[in-house]
PDB file of C-alpha atoms and ligand atoms in Angstrom:
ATOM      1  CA  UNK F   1      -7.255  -0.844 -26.782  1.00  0.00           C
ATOM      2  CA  UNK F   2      -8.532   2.130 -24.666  1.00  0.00           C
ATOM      3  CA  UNK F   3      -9.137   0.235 -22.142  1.00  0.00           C
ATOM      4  CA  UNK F   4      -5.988  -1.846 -21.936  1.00  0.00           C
ATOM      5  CA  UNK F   5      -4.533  -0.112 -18.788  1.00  0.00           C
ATOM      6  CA  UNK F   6      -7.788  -0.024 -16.495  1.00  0.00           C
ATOM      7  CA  UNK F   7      -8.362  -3.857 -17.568  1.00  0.00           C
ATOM      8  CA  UNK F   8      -4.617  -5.327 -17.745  1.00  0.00           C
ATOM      9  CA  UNK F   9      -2.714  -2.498 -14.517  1.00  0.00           C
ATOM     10  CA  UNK F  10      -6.061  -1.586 -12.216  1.00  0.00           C
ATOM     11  CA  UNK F  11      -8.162  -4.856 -12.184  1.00  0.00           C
ATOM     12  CA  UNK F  12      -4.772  -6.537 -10.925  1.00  0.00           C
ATOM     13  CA  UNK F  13      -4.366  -3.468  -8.335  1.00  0.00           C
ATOM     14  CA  UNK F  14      -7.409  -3.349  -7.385  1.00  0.00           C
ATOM     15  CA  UNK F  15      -7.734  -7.383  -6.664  1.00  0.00           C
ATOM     16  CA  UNK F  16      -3.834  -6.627  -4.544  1.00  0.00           C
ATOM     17  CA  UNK F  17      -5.812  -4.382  -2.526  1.00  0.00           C
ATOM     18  CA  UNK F  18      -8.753  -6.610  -2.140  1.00  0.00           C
ATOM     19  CA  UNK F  19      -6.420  -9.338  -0.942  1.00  0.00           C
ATOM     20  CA  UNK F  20      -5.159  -7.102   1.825  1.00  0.00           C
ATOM     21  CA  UNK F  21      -8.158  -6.158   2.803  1.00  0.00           C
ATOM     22  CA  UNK F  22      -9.600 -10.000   2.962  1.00  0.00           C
ATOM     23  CA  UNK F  23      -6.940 -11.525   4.365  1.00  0.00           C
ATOM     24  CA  UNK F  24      -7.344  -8.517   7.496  1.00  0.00           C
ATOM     25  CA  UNK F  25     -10.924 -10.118   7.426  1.00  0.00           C
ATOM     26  CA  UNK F  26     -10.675 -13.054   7.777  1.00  0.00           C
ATOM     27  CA  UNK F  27      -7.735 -12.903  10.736  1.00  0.00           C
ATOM     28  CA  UNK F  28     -10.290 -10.760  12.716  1.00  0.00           C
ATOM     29  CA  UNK F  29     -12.971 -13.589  12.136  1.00  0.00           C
ATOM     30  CA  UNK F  30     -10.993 -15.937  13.311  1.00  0.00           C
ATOM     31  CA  UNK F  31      -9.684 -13.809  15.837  1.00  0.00           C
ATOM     32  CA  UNK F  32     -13.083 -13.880  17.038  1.00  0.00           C
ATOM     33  CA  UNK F  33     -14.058 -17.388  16.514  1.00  0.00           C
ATOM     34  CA  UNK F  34     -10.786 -18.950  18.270  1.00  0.00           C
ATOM     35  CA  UNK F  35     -12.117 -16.793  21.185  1.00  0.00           C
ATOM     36  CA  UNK F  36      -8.875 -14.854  20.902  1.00  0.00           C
ATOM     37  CA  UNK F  37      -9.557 -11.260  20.691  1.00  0.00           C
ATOM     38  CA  UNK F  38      -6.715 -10.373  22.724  1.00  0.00           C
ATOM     39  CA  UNK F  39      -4.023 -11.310  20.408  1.00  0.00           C
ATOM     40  CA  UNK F  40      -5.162  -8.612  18.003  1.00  0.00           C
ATOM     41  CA  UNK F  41      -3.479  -6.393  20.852  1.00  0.00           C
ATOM     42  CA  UNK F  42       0.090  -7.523  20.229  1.00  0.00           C
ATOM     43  CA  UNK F  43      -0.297  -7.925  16.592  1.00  0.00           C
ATOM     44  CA  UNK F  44       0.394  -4.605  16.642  1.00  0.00           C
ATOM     45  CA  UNK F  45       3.893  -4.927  16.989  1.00  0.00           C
ATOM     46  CA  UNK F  46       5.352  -7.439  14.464  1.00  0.00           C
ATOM     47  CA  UNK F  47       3.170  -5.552  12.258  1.00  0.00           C
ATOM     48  CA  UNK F  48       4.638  -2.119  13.045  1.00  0.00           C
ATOM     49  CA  UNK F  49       8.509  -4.686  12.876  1.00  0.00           C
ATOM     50  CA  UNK F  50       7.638  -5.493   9.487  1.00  0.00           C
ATOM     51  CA  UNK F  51       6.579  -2.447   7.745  1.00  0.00           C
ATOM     52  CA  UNK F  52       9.876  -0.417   9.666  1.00  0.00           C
ATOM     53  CA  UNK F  53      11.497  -4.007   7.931  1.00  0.00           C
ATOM     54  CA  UNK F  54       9.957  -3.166   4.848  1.00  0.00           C
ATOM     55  CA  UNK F  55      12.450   0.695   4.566  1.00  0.00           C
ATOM     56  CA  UNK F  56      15.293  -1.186   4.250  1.00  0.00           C
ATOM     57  CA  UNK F  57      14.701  -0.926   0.134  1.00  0.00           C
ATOM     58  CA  UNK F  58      13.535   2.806   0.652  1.00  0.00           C
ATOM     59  CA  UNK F  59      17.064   3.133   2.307  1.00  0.00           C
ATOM     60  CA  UNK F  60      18.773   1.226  -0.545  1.00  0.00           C
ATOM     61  CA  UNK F  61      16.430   3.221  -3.106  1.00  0.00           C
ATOM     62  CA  UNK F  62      17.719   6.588  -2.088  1.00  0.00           C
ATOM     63  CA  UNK F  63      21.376   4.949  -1.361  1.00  0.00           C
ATOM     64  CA  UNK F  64      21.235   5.573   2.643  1.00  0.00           C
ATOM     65  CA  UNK F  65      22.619   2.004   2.191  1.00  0.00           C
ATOM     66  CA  UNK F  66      24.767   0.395  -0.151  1.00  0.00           C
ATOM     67  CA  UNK F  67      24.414  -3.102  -0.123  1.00  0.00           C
ATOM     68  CA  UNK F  68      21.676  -5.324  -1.179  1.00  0.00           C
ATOM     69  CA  UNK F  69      20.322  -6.490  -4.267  1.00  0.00           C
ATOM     70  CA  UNK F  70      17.668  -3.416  -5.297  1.00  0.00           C
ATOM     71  CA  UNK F  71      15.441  -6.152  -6.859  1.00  0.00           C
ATOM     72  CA  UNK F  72      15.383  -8.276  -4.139  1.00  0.00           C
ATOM     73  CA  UNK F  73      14.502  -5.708  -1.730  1.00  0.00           C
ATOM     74  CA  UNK F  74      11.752  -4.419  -3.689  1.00  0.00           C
ATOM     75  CA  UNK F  75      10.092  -7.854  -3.195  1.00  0.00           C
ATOM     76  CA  UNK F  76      10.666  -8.203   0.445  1.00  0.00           C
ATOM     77  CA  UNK F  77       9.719  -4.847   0.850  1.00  0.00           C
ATOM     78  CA  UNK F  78       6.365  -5.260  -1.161  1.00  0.00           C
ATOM     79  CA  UNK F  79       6.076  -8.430   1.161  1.00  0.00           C
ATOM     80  CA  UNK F  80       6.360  -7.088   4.288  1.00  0.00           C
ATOM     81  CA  UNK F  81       4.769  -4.131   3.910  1.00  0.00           C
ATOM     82  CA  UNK F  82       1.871  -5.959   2.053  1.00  0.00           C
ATOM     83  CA  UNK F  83       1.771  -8.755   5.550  1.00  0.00           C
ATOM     84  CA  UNK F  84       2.424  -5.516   8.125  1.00  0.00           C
ATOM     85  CA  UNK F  85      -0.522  -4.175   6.612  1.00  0.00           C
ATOM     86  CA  UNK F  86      -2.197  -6.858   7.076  1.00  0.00           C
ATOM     87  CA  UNK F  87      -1.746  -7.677  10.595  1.00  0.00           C
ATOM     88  CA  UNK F  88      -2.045  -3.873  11.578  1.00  0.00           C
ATOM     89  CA  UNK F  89      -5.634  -4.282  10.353  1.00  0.00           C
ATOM     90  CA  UNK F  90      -6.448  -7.193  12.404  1.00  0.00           C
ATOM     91  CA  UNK F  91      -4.848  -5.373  15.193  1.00  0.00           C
ATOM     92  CA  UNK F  92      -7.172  -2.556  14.443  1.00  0.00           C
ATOM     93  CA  UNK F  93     -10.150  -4.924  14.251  1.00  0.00           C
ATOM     94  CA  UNK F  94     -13.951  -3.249  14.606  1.00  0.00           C
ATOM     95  CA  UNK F  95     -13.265  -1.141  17.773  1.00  0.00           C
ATOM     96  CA  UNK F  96     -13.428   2.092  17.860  1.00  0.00           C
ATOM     97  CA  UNK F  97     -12.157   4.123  21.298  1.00  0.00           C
ATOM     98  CA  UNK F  98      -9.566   6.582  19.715  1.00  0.00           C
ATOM     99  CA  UNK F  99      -9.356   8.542  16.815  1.00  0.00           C
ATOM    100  CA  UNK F 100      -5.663   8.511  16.274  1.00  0.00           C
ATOM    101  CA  UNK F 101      -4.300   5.299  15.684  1.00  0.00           C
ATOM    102  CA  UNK F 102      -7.375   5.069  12.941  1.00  0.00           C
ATOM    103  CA  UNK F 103      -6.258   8.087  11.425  1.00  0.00           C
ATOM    104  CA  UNK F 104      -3.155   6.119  11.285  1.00  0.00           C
ATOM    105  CA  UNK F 105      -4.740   3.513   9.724  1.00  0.00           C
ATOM    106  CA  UNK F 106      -6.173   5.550   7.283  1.00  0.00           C
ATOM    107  CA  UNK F 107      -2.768   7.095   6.436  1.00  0.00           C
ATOM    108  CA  UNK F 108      -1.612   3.571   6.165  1.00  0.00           C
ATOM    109  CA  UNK F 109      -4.254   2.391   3.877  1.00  0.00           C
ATOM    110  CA  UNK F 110      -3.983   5.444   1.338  1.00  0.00           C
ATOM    111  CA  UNK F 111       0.118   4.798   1.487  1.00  0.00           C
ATOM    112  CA  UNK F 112       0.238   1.251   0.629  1.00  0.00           C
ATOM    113  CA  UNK F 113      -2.147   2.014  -2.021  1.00  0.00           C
ATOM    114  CA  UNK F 114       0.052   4.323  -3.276  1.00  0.00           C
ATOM    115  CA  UNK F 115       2.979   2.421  -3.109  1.00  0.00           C
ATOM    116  CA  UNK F 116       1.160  -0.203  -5.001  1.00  0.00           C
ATOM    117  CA  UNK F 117       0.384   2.070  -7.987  1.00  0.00           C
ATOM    118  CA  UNK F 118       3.630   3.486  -8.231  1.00  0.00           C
ATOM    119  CA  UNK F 119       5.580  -0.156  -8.155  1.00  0.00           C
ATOM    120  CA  UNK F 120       2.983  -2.093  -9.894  1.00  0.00           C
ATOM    121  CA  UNK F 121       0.810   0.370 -11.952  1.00  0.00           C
ATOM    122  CA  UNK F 122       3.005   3.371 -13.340  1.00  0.00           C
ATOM    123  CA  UNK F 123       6.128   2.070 -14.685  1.00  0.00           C
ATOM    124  CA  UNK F 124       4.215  -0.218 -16.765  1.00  0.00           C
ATOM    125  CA  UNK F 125       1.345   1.652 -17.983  1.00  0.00           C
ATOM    126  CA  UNK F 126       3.415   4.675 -19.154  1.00  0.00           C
ATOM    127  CA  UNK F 127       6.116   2.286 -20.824  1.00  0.00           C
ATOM    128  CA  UNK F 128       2.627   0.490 -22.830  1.00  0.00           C
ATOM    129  CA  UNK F 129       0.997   3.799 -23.315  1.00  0.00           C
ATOM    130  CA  UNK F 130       3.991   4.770 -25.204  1.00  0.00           C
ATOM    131  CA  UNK F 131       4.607   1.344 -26.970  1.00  0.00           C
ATOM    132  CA  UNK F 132       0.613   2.039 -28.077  1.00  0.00           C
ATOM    133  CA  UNK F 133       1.213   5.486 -29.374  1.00  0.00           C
ATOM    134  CA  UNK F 134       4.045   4.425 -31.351  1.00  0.00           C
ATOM    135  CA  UNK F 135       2.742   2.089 -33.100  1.00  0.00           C
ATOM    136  CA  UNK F 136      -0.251   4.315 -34.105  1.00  0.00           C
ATOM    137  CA  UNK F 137       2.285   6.364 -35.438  1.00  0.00           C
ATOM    138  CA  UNK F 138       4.235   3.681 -37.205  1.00  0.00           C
ATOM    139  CA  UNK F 139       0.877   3.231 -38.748  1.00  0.00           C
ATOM    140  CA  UNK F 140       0.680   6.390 -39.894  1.00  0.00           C
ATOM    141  CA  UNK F 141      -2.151   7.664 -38.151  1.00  0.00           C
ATOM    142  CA  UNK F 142      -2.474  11.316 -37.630  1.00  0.00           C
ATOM    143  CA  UNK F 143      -1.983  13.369 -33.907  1.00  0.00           C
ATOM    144  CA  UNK F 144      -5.282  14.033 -33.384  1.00  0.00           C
ATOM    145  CA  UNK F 145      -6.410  10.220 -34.236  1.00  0.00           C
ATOM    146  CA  UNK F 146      -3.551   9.320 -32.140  1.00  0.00           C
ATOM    147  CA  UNK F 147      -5.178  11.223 -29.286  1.00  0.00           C
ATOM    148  CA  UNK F 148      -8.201  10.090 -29.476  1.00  0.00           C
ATOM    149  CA  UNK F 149      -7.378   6.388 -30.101  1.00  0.00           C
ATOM    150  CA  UNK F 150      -5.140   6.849 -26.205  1.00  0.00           C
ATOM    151  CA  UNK F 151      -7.552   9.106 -24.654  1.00  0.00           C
ATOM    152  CA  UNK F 152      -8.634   6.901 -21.671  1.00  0.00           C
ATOM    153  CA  UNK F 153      -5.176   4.936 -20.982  1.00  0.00           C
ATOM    154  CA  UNK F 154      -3.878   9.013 -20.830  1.00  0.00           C
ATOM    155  CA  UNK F 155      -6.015  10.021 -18.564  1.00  0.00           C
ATOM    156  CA  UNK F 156      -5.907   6.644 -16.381  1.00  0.00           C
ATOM    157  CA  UNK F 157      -1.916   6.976 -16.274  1.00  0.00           C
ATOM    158  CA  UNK F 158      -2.508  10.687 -15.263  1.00  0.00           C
ATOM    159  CA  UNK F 159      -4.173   9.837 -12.449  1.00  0.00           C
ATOM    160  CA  UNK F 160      -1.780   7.498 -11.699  1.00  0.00           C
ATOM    161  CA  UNK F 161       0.908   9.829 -11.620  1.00  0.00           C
ATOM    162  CA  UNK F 162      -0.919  11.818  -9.140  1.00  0.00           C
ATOM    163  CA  UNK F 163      -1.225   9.319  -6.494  1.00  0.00           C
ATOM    164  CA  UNK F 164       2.505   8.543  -6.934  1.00  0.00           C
ATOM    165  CA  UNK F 165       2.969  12.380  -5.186  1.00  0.00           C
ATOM    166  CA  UNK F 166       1.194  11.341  -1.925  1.00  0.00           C
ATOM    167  CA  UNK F 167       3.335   8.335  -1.375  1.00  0.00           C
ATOM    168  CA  UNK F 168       6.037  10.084   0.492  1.00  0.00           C
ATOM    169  CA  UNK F 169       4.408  12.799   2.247  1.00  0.00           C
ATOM    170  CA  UNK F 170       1.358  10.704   3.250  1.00  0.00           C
ATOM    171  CA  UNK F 171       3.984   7.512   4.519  1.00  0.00           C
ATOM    172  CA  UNK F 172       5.363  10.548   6.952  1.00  0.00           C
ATOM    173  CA  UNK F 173       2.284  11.299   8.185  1.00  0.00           C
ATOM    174  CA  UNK F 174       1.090   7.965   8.852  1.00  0.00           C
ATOM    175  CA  UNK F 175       4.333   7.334  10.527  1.00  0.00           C
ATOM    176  CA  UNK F 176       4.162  10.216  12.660  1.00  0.00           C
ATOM    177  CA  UNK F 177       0.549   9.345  13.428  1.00  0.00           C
ATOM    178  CA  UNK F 178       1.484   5.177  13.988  1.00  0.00           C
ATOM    179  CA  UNK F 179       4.479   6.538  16.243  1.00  0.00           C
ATOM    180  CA  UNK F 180       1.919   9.098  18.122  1.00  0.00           C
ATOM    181  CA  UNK F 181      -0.411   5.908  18.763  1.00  0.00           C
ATOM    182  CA  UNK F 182       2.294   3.547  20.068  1.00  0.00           C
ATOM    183  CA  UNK F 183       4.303   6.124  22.312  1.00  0.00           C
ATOM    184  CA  UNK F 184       0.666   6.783  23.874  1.00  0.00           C
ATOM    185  CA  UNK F 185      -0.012   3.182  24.504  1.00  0.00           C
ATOM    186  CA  UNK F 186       3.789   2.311  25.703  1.00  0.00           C
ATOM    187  CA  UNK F 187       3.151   5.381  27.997  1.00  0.00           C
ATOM    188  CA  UNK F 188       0.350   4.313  29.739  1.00  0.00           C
ATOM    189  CA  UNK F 189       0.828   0.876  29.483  1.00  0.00           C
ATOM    190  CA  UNK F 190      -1.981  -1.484  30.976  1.00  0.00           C
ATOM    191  CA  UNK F 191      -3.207  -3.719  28.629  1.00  0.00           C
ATOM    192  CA  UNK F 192      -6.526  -5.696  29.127  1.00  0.00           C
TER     193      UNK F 192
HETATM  194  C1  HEM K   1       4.332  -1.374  18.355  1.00  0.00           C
HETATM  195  C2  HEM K   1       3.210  -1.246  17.703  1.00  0.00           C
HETATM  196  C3  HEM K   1       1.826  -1.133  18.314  1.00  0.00           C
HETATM  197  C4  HEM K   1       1.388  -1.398  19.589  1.00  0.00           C
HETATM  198  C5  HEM K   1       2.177  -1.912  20.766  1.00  0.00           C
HETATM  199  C6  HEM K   1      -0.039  -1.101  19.622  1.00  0.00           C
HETATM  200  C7  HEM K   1      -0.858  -1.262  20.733  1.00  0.00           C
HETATM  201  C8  HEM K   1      -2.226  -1.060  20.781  1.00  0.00           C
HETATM  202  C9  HEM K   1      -3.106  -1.276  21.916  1.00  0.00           C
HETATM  203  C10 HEM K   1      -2.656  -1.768  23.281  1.00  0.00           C
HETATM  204  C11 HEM K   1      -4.356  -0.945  21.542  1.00  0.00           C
HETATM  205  C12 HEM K   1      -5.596  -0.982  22.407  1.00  0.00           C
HETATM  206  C13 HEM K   1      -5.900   0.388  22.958  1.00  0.00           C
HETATM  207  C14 HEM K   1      -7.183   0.425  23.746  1.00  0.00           C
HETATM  208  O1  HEM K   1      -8.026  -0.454  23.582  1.00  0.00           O
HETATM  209  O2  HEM K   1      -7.352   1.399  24.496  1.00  0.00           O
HETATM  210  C15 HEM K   1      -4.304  -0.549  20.144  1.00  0.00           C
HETATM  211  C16 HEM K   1      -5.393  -0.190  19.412  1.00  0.00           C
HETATM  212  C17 HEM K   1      -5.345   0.210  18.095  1.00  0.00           C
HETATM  213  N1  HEM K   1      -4.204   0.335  17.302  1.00  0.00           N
HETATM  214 FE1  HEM K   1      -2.333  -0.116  17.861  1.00  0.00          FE
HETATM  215  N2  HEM K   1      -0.425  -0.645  18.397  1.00  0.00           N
HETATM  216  C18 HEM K   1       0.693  -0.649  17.552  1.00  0.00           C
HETATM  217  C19 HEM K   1       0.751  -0.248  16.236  1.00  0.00           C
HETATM  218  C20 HEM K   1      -0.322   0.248  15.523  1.00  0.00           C
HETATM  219  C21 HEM K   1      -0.256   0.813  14.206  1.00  0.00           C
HETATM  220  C22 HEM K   1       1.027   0.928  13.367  1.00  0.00           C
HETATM  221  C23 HEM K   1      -1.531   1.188  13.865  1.00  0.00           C
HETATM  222  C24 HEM K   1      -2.054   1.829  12.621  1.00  0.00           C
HETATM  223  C25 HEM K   1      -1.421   2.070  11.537  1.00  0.00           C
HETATM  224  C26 HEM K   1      -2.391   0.869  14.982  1.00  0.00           C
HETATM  225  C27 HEM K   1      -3.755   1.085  14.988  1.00  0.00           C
HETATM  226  C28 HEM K   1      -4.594   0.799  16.074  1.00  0.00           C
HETATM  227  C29 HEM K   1      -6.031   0.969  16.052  1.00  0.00           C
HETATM  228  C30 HEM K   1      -6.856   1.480  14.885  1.00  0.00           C
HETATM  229  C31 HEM K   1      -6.494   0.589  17.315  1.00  0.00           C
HETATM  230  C32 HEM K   1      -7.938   0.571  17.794  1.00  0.00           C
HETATM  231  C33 HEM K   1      -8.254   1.873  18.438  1.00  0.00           C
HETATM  232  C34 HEM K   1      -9.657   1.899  18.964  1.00  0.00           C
HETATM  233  O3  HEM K   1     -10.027   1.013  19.728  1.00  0.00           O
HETATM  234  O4  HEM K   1     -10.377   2.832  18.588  1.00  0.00           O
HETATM  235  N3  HEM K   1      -1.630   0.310  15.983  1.00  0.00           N
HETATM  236  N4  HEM K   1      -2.997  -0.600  19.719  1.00  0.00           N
END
């Protein structure tokens, strides 16, 4: 039982993370291997198409828009920001000339991993950590018992909560970083 959220919510994070990061993998190896390095250029920009795509369920979220199933967009928007992701890091690849479009990166990484926890991770956990305490109470089991018995899952869904904050501020700066990165290159344009 203590255990239940880091095995049943993070070990399933974790492995949607994992994916993101593999799939990014193995496009740049076969990037490489198809003797196609180039391409990883212009991936760039359906990536960047997808994950401005991906808003339209923040927009619906907050009510900016008004039509649209919620649900549905939730899914597309996990989608496409999960396969944006994904092709921005092949389009990043293993080269390293500038620091800000991988600070970008960076900011892009820590966001979807936020977004993940806060979709996929919090809702649940809390809504189980709850369903766990009361039926330790329904059992009869004292406060301090009760505490003890949830110590772990609290402190996991704590943490949780905590990366939930950075989703907002940290998708504005990666988008102000992102934005920085392509108005540079669109400036000087001269792609090899
Ligand atoms: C319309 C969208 C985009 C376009 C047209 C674009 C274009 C480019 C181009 C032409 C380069 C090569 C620059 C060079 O070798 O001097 C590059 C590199 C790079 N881009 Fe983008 N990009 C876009 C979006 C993004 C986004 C959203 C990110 C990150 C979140 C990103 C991260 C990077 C990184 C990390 C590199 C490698 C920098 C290096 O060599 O050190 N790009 N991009």
């Amino acid at each position: 039982m203590p255990t239940s959220v880091i095995r049943r919510d993070l070990v399933p994070f974790t492995a949607i993370f994992a994916s993101l990061i593999g799939a990014a993998l193995i496009g740049d190896y076969l990037l490489h291997q198809q003797d196609i390095v180039w391409l990883g250029r212009y991936l760039g920009i359906p990536g960047t198409l997808l994950i401005l795509g991906s808003l339209v369920y923040s927009l619906r979220k907050r009510k900016v828009i008004t039509s649209g199933n919620p649900g549905t967009l939730l899914r597309w928007h996990e989608f496409m920001a999960w396969l944006g992701s994904m092709l921005v890091l092949v389009h990043a690849g293993i080269h390293f000339n500038a620091l800000l479009p991988w600070l970008a990166v960076v900011g892009m990484l820590v966001n979807v991993a936020s977004g993940l926890t806060g979709k996929y991770l919090l809702q649940r956990a809390r809504r189980r950590l709850l369903a766990a305490k009361a039926t330790l109470q329904q059992g009869g089991r004292s406060e301090a018992e009760i505490e003890q018995a949830v110590f772990w899952d609290a402190i996991a869904v704590d943490a949780m909560m905590k990366w939930r904050a950075v989703h907002f501020p940290v998708a504005f700066l990666f988008g102000a970083l992102a934005a920085g990165h392509v108005l540079g290159i669109f400036t000087f344009w001269g792609w090899r």
